[in-house]
C-alpha cells in the first residue's frame, strides 16, 4: 500500500499546488486513499518532499534529491541537538532553553525543517518560542523533538 500511496502523492503534487498535509490528505481521500497525518509525515520524509515557492507565489510540496540541501539540513540538526538544554510545552507554544547565544541557531534549525503548523519562531539569547497553530500540533512537535534528541 505504501508504494501505491506514495505514487499517488507524486501524481497529486505534480498536478496540484499542495501547501499543507491536510490538503494532501484531502486530495488522497478524493482518490479513495485514506491516510493519517502521521502516515503522510512519514511519506513526505521518506520521499524527500519539500515546500518550494511556486510560480503563483504560494509554497507547495515538490520532490527533491538535492544533496547539498540534505547536508545543510543535517548541519542544522546537529546544531539543534547540541544547543538544546531543555524544552517544554505551554499550550500551543513550545519553549526551548538553549546554551547562551544559541537560541537563534535552534530556531534556524527548526525553521529549516519546514514543520507543518509552525506559525513562527522567536529567539532570544538562550530561549526560543515556537508558536504552533493549535495545542495538538505543539504536542506533536514536542514528541518529534523528544525523539530527535534521543537519536
Short mmCIF file of C-alpha atoms in Angstrom, two decimals:
data_model
loop_
_atom_site.label_atom_id
_atom_site.label_comp_id
_atom_site.label_asym_id
_atom_site.label_seq_id
_atom_site.Cartn_x
_atom_site.Cartn_y
_atom_site.Cartn_z
CA UNK A 1 0.00 0.00 0.00
CA UNK A 2 2.86 2.41 0.82
CA UNK A 3 4.43 2.40 -2.68
CA UNK A 4 1.00 2.86 -4.26
CA UNK A 5 0.10 5.70 -1.90
CA UNK A 6 3.43 7.39 -2.48
CA UNK A 7 2.97 7.09 -6.23
CA UNK A 8 -0.41 8.79 -5.95
CA UNK A 9 1.14 11.52 -3.77
CA UNK A 10 3.68 12.21 -6.53
CA UNK A 11 0.86 12.41 -9.08
CA UNK A 12 -1.10 14.81 -6.88
CA UNK A 13 1.79 17.19 -6.24
CA UNK A 14 2.62 17.17 -9.95
CA UNK A 15 -0.97 18.12 -10.84
CA UNK A 16 -1.86 20.49 -7.98
CA UNK A 17 -0.22 23.05 -5.72
CA UNK A 18 -0.46 21.30 -2.36
CA UNK A 19 0.58 23.57 0.51
CA UNK A 20 -0.32 21.51 3.59
CA UNK A 21 -0.54 17.93 4.75
CA UNK A 22 -4.26 18.48 5.30
CA UNK A 23 -4.71 19.41 1.62
CA UNK A 24 -2.70 16.35 0.64
CA UNK A 25 -4.84 14.14 2.88
CA UNK A 26 -7.99 15.54 1.24
CA UNK A 27 -6.60 15.00 -2.26
CA UNK A 28 -5.75 11.40 -1.37
CA UNK A 29 -9.25 10.88 0.06
CA UNK A 30 -10.74 12.18 -3.20
CA UNK A 31 -8.85 9.36 -4.93
CA UNK A 32 -10.11 6.80 -2.44
CA UNK A 33 -6.98 6.60 -0.29
CA UNK A 34 -7.42 7.18 3.42
CA UNK A 35 -4.36 8.31 5.35
CA UNK A 36 -3.46 9.81 8.71
CA UNK A 37 -1.35 12.90 9.28
CA UNK A 38 1.37 10.75 10.86
CA UNK A 39 1.50 8.48 7.81
CA UNK A 40 1.69 11.48 5.49
CA UNK A 41 4.51 12.96 7.56
CA UNK A 42 6.49 9.73 7.19
CA UNK A 43 5.74 9.60 3.45
CA UNK A 44 6.85 13.20 3.00
CA UNK A 45 10.10 12.47 4.83
CA UNK A 46 10.71 9.18 3.00
CA UNK A 47 10.06 10.77 -0.38
CA UNK A 48 12.16 13.86 0.44
CA UNK A 49 9.33 16.22 -0.37
CA UNK A 50 9.99 19.85 0.49
CA UNK A 51 7.99 23.03 0.26
CA UNK A 52 9.11 25.30 -2.52
CA UNK A 53 7.83 28.67 -3.68
CA UNK A 54 5.64 28.07 -6.71
CA UNK A 55 5.05 30.32 -9.71
CA UNK A 56 1.84 31.69 -8.14
CA UNK A 57 3.69 32.87 -5.02
CA UNK A 58 2.44 30.10 -2.73
CA UNK A 59 4.51 27.32 -1.22
CA UNK A 60 3.88 23.80 -2.45
CA UNK A 61 5.28 20.33 -1.98
CA UNK A 62 7.84 19.19 -4.54
CA UNK A 63 10.21 16.24 -4.69
CA UNK A 64 13.93 16.92 -4.39
CA UNK A 65 17.12 14.91 -4.38
CA UNK A 66 19.31 17.89 -3.61
CA UNK A 67 22.29 16.51 -1.68
CA UNK A 68 23.54 19.98 -0.70
CA UNK A 69 20.18 20.71 0.92
CA UNK A 70 20.37 17.41 2.83
CA UNK A 71 23.85 18.29 4.09
CA UNK A 72 22.68 21.72 5.24
CA UNK A 73 19.69 20.15 7.00
CA UNK A 74 21.99 17.69 8.77
CA UNK A 75 24.27 20.50 9.94
CA UNK A 76 21.27 22.41 11.28
CA UNK A 77 20.04 19.30 13.08
CA UNK A 78 23.46 18.83 14.68
CA UNK A 79 23.45 22.44 15.86
CA UNK A 80 19.93 21.93 17.17
CA UNK A 81 20.80 18.75 19.08
CA UNK A 82 23.94 20.25 20.61
CA UNK A 83 22.42 23.58 21.61
CA UNK A 84 19.24 22.49 23.42
CA UNK A 85 19.30 22.13 27.20
CA UNK A 86 15.56 21.67 27.82
CA UNK A 87 12.15 22.12 26.21
CA UNK A 88 8.58 22.27 27.47
CA UNK A 89 5.03 22.99 26.36
CA UNK A 90 2.79 25.92 27.23
CA UNK A 91 -0.44 25.14 25.36
CA UNK A 92 0.29 25.84 21.67
CA UNK A 93 3.77 27.24 22.38
CA UNK A 94 6.92 25.18 22.70
CA UNK A 95 9.59 26.83 24.86
CA UNK A 96 13.16 25.74 24.20
CA UNK A 97 16.06 26.61 26.50
CA UNK A 98 19.48 26.58 24.86
CA UNK A 99 23.04 27.26 25.78
CA UNK A 100 23.70 31.05 25.88
CA UNK A 101 23.70 32.63 22.44
CA UNK A 102 22.31 29.61 20.60
CA UNK A 103 18.55 30.20 20.59
CA UNK A 104 18.74 31.74 17.10
CA UNK A 105 20.58 28.68 15.80
CA UNK A 106 17.93 26.40 17.29
CA UNK A 107 15.18 28.48 15.63
CA UNK A 108 17.02 28.42 12.31
CA UNK A 109 17.21 24.63 12.54
CA UNK A 110 13.50 24.34 13.35
CA UNK A 111 12.55 26.78 10.58
CA UNK A 112 14.69 24.79 8.14
CA UNK A 113 12.77 21.63 8.93
CA UNK A 114 9.64 23.10 7.33
CA UNK A 115 7.31 21.82 10.02
CA UNK A 116 3.61 21.95 9.23
CA UNK A 117 1.52 24.01 11.65
CA UNK A 118 4.52 26.05 12.81
CA UNK A 119 3.24 29.62 12.82
CA UNK A 120 6.58 31.17 13.71
CA UNK A 121 9.60 31.18 15.95
CA UNK A 122 11.14 33.85 18.14
CA UNK A 123 14.61 33.64 19.65
CA UNK A 124 16.25 35.50 22.47
CA UNK A 125 19.72 34.74 23.80
CA UNK A 126 19.03 31.36 25.38
CA UNK A 127 15.28 30.91 24.93
CA UNK A 128 13.23 30.16 21.82
CA UNK A 129 9.46 30.26 21.46
CA UNK A 130 7.80 28.18 18.76
CA UNK A 131 4.17 29.11 18.13
CA UNK A 132 2.06 26.31 16.71
CA UNK A 133 -1.42 26.60 15.19
CA UNK A 134 -3.00 24.56 17.96
CA UNK A 135 -2.25 22.59 21.12
CA UNK A 136 -2.14 19.21 19.35
CA UNK A 137 0.43 20.48 16.85
CA UNK A 138 2.56 21.66 19.77
CA UNK A 139 2.28 18.25 21.42
CA UNK A 140 3.27 16.55 18.15
CA UNK A 141 6.29 18.85 17.76
CA UNK A 142 7.25 18.21 21.39
CA UNK A 143 7.30 14.46 20.73
CA UNK A 144 9.21 14.97 17.47
CA UNK A 145 11.88 16.94 19.33
CA UNK A 146 11.91 14.33 22.09
CA UNK A 147 12.56 11.56 19.55
CA UNK A 148 15.06 13.70 17.70
CA UNK A 149 17.04 14.45 20.86
CA UNK A 150 17.19 10.74 21.74
CA UNK A 151 18.73 9.71 18.39
#
